Coordinates of C-alpha atoms in Angstrom, one line a residue:
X262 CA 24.6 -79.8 -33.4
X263 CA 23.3 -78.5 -36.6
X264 CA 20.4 -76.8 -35.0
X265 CA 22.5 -75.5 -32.6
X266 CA 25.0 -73.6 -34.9
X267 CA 21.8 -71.9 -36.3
X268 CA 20.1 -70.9 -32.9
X269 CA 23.6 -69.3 -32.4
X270 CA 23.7 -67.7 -36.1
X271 CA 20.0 -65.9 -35.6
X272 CA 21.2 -64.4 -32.1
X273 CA 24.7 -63.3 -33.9
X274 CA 22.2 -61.7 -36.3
X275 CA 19.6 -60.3 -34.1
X276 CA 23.1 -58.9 -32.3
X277 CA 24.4 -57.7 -35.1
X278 CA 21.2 -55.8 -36.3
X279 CA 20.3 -54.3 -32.6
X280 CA 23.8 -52.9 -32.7
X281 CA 23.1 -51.5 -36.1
X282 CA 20.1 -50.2 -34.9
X283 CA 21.6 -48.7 -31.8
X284 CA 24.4 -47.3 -33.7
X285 CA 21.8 -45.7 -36.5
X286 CA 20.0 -44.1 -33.1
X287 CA 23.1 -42.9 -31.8
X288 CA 24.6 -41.1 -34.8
X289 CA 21.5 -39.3 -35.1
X290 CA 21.3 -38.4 -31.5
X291 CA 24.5 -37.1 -32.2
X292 CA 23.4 -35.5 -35.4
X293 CA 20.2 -33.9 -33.5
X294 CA 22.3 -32.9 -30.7
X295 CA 24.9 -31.1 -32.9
X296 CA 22.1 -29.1 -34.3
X297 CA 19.6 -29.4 -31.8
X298 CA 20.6 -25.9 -29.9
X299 CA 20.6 -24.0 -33.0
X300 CA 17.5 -25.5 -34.3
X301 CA 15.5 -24.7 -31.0
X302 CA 17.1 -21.4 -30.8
X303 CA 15.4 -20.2 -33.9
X304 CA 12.9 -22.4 -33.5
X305 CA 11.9 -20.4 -30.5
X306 CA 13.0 -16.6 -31.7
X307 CA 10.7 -17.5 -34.8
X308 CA 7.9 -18.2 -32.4
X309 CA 7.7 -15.3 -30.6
X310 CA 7.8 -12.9 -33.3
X311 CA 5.0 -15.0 -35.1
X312 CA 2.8 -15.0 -31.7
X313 CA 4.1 -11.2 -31.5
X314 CA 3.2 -10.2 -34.9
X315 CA 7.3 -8.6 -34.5
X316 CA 5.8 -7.0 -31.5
X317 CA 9.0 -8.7 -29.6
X318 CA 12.1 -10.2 -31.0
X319 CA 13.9 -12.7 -28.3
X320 CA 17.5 -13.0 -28.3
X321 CA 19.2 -16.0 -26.7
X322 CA 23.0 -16.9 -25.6
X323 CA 24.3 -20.3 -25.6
X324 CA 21.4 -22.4 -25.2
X325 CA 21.6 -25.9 -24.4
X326 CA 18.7 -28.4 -24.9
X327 CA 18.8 -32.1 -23.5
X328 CA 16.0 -34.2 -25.1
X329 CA 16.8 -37.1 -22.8
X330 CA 17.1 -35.2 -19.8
X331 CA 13.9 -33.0 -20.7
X332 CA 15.6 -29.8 -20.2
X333 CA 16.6 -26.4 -21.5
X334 CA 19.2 -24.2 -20.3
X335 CA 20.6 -20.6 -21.6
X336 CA 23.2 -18.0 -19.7
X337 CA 21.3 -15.1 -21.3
X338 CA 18.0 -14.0 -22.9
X339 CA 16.1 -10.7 -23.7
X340 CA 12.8 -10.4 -25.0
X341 CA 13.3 -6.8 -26.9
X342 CA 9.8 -4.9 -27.2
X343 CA 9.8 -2.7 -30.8
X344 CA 7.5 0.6 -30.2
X345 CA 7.4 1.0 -34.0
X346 CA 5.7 -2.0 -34.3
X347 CA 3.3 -1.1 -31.8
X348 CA 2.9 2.2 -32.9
X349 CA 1.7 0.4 -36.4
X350 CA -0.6 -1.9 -34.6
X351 CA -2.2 1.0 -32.8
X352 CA -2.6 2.5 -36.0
X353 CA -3.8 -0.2 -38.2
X354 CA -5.8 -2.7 -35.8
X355 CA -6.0 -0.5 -32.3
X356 CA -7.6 -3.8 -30.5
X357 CA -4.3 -6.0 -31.3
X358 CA -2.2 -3.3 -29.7
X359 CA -1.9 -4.4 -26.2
X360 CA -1.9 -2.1 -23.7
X361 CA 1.9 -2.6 -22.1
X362 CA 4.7 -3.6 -23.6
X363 CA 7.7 -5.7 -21.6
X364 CA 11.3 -5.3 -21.8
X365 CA 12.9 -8.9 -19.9
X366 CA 16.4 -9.8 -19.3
X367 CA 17.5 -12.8 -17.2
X368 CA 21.4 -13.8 -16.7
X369 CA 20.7 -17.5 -16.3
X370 CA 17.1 -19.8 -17.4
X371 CA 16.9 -23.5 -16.3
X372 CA 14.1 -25.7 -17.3
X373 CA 13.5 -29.0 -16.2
X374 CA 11.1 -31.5 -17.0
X375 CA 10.2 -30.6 -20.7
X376 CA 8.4 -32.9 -22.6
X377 CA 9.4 -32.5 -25.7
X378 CA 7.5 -34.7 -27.8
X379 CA 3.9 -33.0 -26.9
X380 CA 6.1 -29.5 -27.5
X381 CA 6.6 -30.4 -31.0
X382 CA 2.9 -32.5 -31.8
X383 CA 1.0 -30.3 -29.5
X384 CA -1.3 -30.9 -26.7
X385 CA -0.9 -30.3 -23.1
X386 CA 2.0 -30.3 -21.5
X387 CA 3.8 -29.8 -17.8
X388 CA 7.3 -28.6 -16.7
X389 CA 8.9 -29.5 -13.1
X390 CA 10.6 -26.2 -12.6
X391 CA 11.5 -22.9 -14.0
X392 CA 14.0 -20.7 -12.8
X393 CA 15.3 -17.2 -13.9
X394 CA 18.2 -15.6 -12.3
X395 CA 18.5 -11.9 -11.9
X396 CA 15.8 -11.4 -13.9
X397 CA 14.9 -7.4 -14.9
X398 CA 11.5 -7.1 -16.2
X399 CA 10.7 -3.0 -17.5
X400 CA 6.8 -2.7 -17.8
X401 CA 5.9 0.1 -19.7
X402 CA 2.1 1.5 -20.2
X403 CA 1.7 2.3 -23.6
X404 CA -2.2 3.1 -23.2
X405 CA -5.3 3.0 -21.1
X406 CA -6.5 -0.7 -20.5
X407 CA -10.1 -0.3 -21.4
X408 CA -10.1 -4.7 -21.7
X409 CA -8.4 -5.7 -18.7
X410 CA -9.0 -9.7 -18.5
X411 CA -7.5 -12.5 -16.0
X412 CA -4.2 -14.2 -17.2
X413 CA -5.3 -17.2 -18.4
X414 CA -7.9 -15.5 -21.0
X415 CA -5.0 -13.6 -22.5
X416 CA -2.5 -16.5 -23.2
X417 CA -2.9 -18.9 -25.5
X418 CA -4.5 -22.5 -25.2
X419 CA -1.2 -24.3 -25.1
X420 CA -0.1 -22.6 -22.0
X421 CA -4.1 -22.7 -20.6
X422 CA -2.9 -26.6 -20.4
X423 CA -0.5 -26.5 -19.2
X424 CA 0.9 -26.8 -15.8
X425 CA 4.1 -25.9 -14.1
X426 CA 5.4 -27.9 -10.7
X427 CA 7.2 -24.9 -9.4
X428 CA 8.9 -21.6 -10.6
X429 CA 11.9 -20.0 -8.5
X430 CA 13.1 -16.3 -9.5
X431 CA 16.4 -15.5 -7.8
X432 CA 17.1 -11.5 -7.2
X433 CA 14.9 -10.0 -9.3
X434 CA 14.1 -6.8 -9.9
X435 CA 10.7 -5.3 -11.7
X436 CA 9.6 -1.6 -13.1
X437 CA 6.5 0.4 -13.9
X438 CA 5.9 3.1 -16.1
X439 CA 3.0 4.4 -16.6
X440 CA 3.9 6.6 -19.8
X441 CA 4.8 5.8 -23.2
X442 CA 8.7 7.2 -23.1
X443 CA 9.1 8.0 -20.0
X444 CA 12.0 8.1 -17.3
X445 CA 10.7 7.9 -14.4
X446 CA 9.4 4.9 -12.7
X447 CA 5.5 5.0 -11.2
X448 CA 6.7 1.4 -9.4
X449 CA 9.8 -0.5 -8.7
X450 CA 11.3 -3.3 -6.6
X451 CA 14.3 -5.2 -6.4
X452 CA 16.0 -7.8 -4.8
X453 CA 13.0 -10.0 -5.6
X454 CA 13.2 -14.1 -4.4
X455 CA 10.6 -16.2 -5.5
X456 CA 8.9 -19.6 -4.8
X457 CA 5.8 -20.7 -6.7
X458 CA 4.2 -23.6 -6.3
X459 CA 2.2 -25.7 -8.6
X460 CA 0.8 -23.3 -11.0
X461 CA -1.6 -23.4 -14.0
X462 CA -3.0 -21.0 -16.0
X463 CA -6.5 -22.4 -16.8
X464 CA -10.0 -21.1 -15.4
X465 CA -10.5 -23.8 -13.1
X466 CA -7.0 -22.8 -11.2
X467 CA -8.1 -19.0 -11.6
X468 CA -11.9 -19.8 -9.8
X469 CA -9.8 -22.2 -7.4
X470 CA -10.1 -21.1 -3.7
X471 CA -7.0 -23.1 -2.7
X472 CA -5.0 -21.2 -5.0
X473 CA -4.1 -17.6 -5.3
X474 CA -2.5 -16.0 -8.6
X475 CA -2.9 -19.6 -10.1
X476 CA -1.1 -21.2 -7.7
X477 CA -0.9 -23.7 -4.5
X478 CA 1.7 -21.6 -3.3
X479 CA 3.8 -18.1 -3.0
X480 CA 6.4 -17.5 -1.1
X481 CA 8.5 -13.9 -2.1
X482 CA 10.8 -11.7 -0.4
X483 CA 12.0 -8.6 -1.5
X484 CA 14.5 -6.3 -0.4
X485 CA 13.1 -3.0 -1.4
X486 CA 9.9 -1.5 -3.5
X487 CA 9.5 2.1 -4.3
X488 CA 6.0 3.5 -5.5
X489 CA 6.0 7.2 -6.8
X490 CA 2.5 8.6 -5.9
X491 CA 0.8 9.9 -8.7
X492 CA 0.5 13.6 -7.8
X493 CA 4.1 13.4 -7.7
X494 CA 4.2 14.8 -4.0
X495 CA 5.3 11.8 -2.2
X496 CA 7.7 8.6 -2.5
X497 CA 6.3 5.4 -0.5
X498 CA 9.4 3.3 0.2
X499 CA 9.3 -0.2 1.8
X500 CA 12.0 -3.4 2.4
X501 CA 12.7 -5.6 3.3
X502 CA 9.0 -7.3 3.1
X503 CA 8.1 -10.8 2.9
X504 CA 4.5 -13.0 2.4
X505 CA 3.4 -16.4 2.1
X506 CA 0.0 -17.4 0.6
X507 CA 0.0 -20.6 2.3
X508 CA 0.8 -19.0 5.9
X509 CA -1.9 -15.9 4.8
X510 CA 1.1 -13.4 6.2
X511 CA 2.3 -10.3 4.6
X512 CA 5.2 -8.2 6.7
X513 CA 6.7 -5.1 6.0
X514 CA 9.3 -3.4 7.2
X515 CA 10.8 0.0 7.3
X516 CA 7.3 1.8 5.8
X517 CA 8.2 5.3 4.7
X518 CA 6.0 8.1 3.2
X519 CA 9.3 10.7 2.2
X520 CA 8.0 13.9 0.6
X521 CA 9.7 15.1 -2.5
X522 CA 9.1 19.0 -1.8
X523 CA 8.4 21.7 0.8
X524 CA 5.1 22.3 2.0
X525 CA 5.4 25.6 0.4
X526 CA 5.7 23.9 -2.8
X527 CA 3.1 21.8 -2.3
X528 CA 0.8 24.3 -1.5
X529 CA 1.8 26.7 -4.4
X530 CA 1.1 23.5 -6.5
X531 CA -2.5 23.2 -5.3
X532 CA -3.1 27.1 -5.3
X533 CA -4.3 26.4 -1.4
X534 CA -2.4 25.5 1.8
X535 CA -1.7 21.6 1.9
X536 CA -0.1 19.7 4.8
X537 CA 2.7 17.6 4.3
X538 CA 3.3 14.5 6.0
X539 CA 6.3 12.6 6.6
X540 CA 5.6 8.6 8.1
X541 CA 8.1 6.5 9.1
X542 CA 6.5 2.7 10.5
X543 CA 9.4 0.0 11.9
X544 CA 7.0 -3.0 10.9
X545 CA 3.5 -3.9 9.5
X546 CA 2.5 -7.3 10.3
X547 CA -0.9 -8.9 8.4
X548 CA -2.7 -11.8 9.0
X549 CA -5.0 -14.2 7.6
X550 CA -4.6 -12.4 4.3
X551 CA -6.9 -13.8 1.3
X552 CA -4.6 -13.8 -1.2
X553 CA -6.8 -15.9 -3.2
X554 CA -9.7 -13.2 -3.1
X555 CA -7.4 -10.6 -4.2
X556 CA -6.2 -12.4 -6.9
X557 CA -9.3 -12.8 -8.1
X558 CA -11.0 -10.1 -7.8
X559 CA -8.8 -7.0 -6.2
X560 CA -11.0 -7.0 -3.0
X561 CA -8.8 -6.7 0.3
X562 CA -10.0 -9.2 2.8
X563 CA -7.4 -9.2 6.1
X564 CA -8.1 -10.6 9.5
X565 CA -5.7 -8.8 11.0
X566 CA -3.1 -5.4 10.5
X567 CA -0.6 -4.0 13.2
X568 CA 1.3 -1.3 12.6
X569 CA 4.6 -0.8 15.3
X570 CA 5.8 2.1 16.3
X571 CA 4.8 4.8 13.7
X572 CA 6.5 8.0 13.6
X573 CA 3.9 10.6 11.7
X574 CA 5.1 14.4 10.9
X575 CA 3.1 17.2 9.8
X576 CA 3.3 20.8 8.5
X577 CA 0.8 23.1 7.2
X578 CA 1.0 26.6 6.0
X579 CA -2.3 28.2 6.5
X580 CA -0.7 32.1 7.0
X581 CA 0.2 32.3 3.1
X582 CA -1.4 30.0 0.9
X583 CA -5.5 29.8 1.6
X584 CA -7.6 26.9 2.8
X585 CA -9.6 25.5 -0.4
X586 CA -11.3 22.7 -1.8
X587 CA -13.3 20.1 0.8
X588 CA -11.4 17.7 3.8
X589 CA -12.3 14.2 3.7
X590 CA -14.3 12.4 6.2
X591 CA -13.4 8.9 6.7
X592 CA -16.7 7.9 5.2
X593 CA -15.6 9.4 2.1
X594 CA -12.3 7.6 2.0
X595 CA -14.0 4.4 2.3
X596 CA -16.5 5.4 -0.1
X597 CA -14.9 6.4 -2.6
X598 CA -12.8 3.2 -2.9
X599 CA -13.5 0.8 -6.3
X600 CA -12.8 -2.1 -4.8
X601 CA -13.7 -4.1 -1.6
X602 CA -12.3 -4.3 1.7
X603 CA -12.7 -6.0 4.9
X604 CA -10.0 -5.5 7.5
X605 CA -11.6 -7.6 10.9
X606 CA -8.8 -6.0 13.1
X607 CA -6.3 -3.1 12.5
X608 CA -3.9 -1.7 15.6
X609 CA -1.0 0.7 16.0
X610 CA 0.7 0.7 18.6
X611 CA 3.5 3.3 20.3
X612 CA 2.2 6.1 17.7
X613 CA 3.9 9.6 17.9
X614 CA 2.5 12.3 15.8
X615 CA 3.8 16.3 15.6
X616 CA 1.6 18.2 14.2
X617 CA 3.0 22.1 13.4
X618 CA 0.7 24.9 11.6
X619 CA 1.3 28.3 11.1
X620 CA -2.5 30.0 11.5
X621 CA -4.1 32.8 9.1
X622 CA -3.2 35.1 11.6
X623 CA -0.2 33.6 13.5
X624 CA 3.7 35.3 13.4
X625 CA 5.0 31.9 14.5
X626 CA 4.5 28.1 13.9
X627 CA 2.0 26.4 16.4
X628 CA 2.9 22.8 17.3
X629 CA 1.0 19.9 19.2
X630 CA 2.3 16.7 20.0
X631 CA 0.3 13.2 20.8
X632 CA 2.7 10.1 22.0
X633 CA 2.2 6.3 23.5
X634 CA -0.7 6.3 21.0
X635 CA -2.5 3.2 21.1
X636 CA -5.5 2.5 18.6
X637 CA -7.6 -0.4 17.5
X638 CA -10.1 -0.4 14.8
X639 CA -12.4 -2.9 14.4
X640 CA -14.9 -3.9 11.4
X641 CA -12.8 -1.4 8.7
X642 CA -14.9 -2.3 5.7
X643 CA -16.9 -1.0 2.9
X644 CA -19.5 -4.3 2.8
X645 CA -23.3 -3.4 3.2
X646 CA -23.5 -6.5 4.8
X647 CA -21.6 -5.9 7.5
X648 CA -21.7 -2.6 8.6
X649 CA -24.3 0.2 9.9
X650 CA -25.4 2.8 12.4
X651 CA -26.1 -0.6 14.7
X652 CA -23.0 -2.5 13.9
X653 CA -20.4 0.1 12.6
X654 CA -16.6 0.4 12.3
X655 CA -15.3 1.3 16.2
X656 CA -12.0 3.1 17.1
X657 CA -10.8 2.9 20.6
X658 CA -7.5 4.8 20.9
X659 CA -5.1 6.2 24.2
X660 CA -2.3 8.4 24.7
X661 CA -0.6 11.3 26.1
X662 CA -1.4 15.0 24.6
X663 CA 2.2 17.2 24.4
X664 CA 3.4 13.7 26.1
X665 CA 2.0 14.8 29.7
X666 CA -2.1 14.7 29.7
X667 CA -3.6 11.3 29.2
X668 CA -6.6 11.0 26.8
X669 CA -8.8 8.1 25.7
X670 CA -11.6 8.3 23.4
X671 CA -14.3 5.6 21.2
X672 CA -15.6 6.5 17.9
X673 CA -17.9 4.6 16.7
X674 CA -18.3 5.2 12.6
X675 CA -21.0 4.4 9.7
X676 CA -19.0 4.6 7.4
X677 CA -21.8 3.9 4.7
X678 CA -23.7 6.3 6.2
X679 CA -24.8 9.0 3.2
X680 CA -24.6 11.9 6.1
X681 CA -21.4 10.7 7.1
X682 CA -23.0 10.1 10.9
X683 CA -20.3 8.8 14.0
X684 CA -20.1 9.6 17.2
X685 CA -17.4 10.2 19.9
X686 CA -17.2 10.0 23.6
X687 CA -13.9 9.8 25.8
X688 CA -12.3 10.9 29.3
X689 CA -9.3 13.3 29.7
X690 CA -7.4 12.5 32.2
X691 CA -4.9 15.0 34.8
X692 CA -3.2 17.6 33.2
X693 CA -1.8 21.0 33.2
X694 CA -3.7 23.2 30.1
X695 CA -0.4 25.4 29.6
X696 CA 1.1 22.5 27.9
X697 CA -1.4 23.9 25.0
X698 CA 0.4 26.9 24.7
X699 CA 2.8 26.1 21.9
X700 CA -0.3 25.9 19.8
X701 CA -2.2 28.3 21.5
X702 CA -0.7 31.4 22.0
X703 CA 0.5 31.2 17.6
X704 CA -2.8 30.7 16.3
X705 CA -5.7 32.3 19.6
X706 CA -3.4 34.7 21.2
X707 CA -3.8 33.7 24.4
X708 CA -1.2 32.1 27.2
X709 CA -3.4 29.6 29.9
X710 CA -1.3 31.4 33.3
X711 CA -2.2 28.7 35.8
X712 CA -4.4 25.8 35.8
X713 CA -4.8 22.4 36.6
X714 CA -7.3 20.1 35.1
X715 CA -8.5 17.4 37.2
X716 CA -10.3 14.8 34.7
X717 CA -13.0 15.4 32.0
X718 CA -15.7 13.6 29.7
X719 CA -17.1 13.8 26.8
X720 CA -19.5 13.0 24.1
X721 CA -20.7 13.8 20.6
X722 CA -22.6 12.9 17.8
X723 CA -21.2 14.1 14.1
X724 CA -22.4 14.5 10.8
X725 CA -20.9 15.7 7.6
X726 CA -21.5 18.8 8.5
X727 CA -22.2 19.6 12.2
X728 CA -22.1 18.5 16.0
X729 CA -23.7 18.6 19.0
X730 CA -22.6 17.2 22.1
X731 CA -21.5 17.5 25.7
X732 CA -18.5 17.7 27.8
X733 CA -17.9 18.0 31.7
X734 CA -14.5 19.4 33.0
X735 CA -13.7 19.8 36.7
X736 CA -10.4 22.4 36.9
X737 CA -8.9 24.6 39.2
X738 CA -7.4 28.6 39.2
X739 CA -7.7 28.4 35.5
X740 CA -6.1 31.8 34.3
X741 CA -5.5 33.3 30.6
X742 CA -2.9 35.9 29.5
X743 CA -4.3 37.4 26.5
X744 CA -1.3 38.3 23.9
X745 CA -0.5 41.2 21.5
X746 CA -1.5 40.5 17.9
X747 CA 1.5 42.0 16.6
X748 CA 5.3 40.4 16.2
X749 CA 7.3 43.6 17.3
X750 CA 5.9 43.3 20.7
X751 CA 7.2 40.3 22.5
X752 CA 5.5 41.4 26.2
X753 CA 1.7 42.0 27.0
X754 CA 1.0 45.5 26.6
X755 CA -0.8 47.4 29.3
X756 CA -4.1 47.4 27.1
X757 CA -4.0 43.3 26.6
X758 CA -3.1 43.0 31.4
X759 CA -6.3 45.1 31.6
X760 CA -8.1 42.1 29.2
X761 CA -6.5 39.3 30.8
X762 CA -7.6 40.4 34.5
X763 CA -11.2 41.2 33.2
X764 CA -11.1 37.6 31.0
X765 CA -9.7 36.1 34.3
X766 CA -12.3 38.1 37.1
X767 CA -15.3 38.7 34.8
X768 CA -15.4 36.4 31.8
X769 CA -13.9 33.1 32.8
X770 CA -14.5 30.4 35.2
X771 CA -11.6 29.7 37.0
X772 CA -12.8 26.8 39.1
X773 CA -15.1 24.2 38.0
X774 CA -18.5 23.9 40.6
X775 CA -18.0 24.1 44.7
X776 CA -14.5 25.2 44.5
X777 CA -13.1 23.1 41.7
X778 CA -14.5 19.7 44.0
X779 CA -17.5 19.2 40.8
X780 CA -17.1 19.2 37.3
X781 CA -18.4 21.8 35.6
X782 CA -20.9 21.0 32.3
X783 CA -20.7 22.7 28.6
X784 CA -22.5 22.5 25.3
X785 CA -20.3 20.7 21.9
X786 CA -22.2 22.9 19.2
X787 CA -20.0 22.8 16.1
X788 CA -20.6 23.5 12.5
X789 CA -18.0 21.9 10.5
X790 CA -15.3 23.5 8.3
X791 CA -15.7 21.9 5.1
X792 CA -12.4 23.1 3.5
X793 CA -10.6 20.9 7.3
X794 CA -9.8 17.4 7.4
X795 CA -12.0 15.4 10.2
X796 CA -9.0 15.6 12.3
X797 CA -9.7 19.2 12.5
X798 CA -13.5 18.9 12.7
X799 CA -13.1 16.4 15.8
X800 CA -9.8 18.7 17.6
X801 CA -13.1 21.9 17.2
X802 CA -15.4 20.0 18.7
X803 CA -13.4 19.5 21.6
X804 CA -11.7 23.2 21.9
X805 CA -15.7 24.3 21.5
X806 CA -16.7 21.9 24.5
X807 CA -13.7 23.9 26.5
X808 CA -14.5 26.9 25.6
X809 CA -18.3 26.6 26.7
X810 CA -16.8 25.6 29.9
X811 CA -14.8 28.5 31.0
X812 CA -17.1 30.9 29.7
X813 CA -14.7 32.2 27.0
X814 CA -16.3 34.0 23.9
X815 CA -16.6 31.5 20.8

């Protein structure tokens, strides 16, 4: 009995001292937790402006930390950017002044998963989940980058360790400005949702071809992004738009190029005529994007690009403001790009383009219009590897001209090609030339009468500079009115009837061989117009191939 009573006291007093114990723990949990928000609050504000050197200041609402639920949660934060400090840097110690500065404000932060211990010792460390709600993040360029480096060789080796099961931003919205001080926005989007997937900011997850942007996953929608070309001519406008790095899909929708002045302004501007543009595409699908190579290394890599439906609009002013400077070939487009691309497959399909010019010498606007434009490029890339005069970039394209005559042509295109070599054969279908008169009779002063074209071919081979080439047209009672040269007089004087029946008797052709039953053969000789785009080059080499046809003076 005796030893009983004392087995009973020690468990009375092993009670009694785990209760103490648990008690002790308790009060100071409640002690901690009493001051544990505070504490953390300037434990983290004094952080950032240490890490900062007062480059940032972070200011924090009602945050609430739960060390047994390993989680962190705050209705409102701002990390506040101070340009005098920066200014002071740049001064004193240029290299530690970093090149942007953020402004960031989020409604709502959650955290989950903290582990708070290795927080406080040190050492690596993960979290389950992040997420910021409507978060607005103002990126501001303070000075040229000269040291750009990946992510994970500008933070420090803390975060390097560690890692982050998933991040989720809910309507967010993001800035760009490309000027100290400045208004205006060079890049903007809103509306932003966000899923990422097991990220970490360490080498090994940068070099990672699994991952792109350091992580597994991406998955982002966002209702609308602006971007402010930089010669200030043009808005590009875009949203909704979507993409997944795990599915290797990007979609756009509702592409816009919108010009912010006249051609006329434009032009003045340049001191030489410009053309605008106006572009309007329903939807952009890509496919088997590598978003990991891009992340890596800025190189576009895409299996696949369609383009729906395009509407393109152009104007140019060539009457009052001269033609200057040099057109682009696409071989210099390519060329001139700094980083790689590789596009397998690009189409557009249902194109409509308008094209309006008013000529040196025209009194009115010229127009021509090309509709149920189909194209397909193939092997679009800038790789020595994979392109040459053997194996080059090939365009295959349809459609109707002034939405009557059916055309098809292949162009075949080295785009490494110093010379800037391609070639370009094709087949014009049935058609009626007077549909050309809206362009025609502005710019050449002449009206096609009668005609009707019964099929065509041709073929060409292009430099940088010239062409040579042949074309084979079989017509019939081709006629030509030529026009007065001068606005006040609307009908063809008695001088210019006397041309057009010489032009039409003497001159012209107005049947192809035997009576219009055999196509008739001319000479492509063109020398280029350096100041024109390649559009223009390739529309002259075809008008020259006409023209040596009928017999008409070039």
């Amino acid at each position: 009995m005796e030893q009983t009573a004392k087995n009973r006291s020690k468990r009375k007093k092993y009670l009694v001292g785990g209760a103490s114990v648990l008690l002790v723990v308790m009060v100071l949990l409640l002690v901690v937790s009493r001051n544990l928000n505070s504490w953390a609050e300037q434990k983290l504000q004094k952080q950032i402006a240490t890490q900062s050197k007062g480059l940032y200041s972070l200011e924090l609402d009602k945050l609430e930390v739960s060390l047994l639920a390993g989680s962190a949660r705050l209705d409102s934060l701002r990390l506040v950017p101070h340009e005098a400090v920066w200014k002071q840097l740049q001064k004193s110690s240029p290299a530690q002044a970093p090149a942007s500065i953020s402004d960031l404000t989020a409604h709502r932060v959650q955290v989950q998963g903290i582990s708070y211990i290795k927080l406080l010792f040190g050492g690596a460390f993960s979290l389950s989940s992040i997420q910021l709600d409507h978060p607005q993040w103002v990126l501001r360029q303070m000075k040229e980058d000269t040291t750009s480096q990946p992510l994970h060789k500008t933070v420090g080796e803390q975060f390097r360790k560690m890692g982050i099961n998933e991040i989720r931003v809910k309507d967010g919205a993001f800035r760009f400005k490309n000027k100290p001080g400045s208004q205006a926005e060079l890049f903007s989007v809103s509306g932003v949702e966000l899923e990422a997937e097991g990220i970490k900011l360490d080498s090994a997850a940068f070099q990672d071809t699994a991952r792109a942007f350091y992580s597994k996953n991406i998955t982002a929608k966002v209702k609308e992004a602006s971007f402010w070309l930089p010669n200030g001519n043009y808005k590009l406008k875009v949203g909704p738009l979507q993409a997944s790095t795990q599915k290797r899909e990007f979609t756009l929708t509702r592409l816009k190029l919108i010009p912010l002045a006249s051609a006329a302004q434009m032009s003045r501007k340049a001191g030489a005529a410009v053309t605008r543009f106006s572009v309007q595409v329903p939807e952009l699908r890509l496919s088997n994007v590598d978003f990991g190579t891009l992340s890596r290394n800025s190189n576009v890599y895409i299996g696949s690009l369609v383009a729906y439906k395009p509407q393109v609009n152009a104007y140019k002013d060539g009457k009052n403001y001269p033609a200057k400077g040099s057109g682009l070939m696409p071989h210099d487009l390519v060329q001139k790009l700094t980083f790689g691309v590789n596009i397998r497959t690009a189409k557009v399909r249902d194109m409509y383009v308008r094209y309006e010019e008013l000529a040196e010498k025209a009194f009115k606007t010229g127009y021509v219009t090309g509709s149920n434009i189909d194209l397909t490029l193939t092997n679009l890339t800038n790789d020595k590897n994979l392109i040459s005069k053997k194996h080059p970039a090939v365009l295959k394209g349809s459609g109707l001209l002034m939405g009557k005559a059916p055309m098809q042509a292949t162009i075949r295109l080295a785009l490494l090609d110093p010379n800037g070599y391609h070639s370009m054969e094709g087949t014009i279908g049935k058609g009626y030339p007077a549909i050309l008169n809206p362009m025609m009779e502005p710019s050449m002063f002449v009206r096609v009468k009668s005609g009707v074209l019964q099929r065509g071919t041709f073929k060409v081979e292009l430099t940088k500079t010239s062409a040579q080439g042949s074309m084979q047209l079989q017509y019939d009672d081709f006629k030509i009115d030529l026009l007065n040269k001068k606005e006040e007089k609307k009908k063809q004087g008695l001088g210019n009837k006397l041309k057009s029946l010489v032009a039409n008797t003497v001159v012209l052709k107005s049947e192809s061989e035997e009576d219009g039953k055999a196509p008739r053969e001319g000479k492509i000789q063109v020398k280029r117009r350096s100041e024109r785009s390649f559009l223009t080059y390739w529309k002259d080499c075809l008008a020259n191939g006409v023209l040596s046809i009928i017999g008409a003076p070039m």
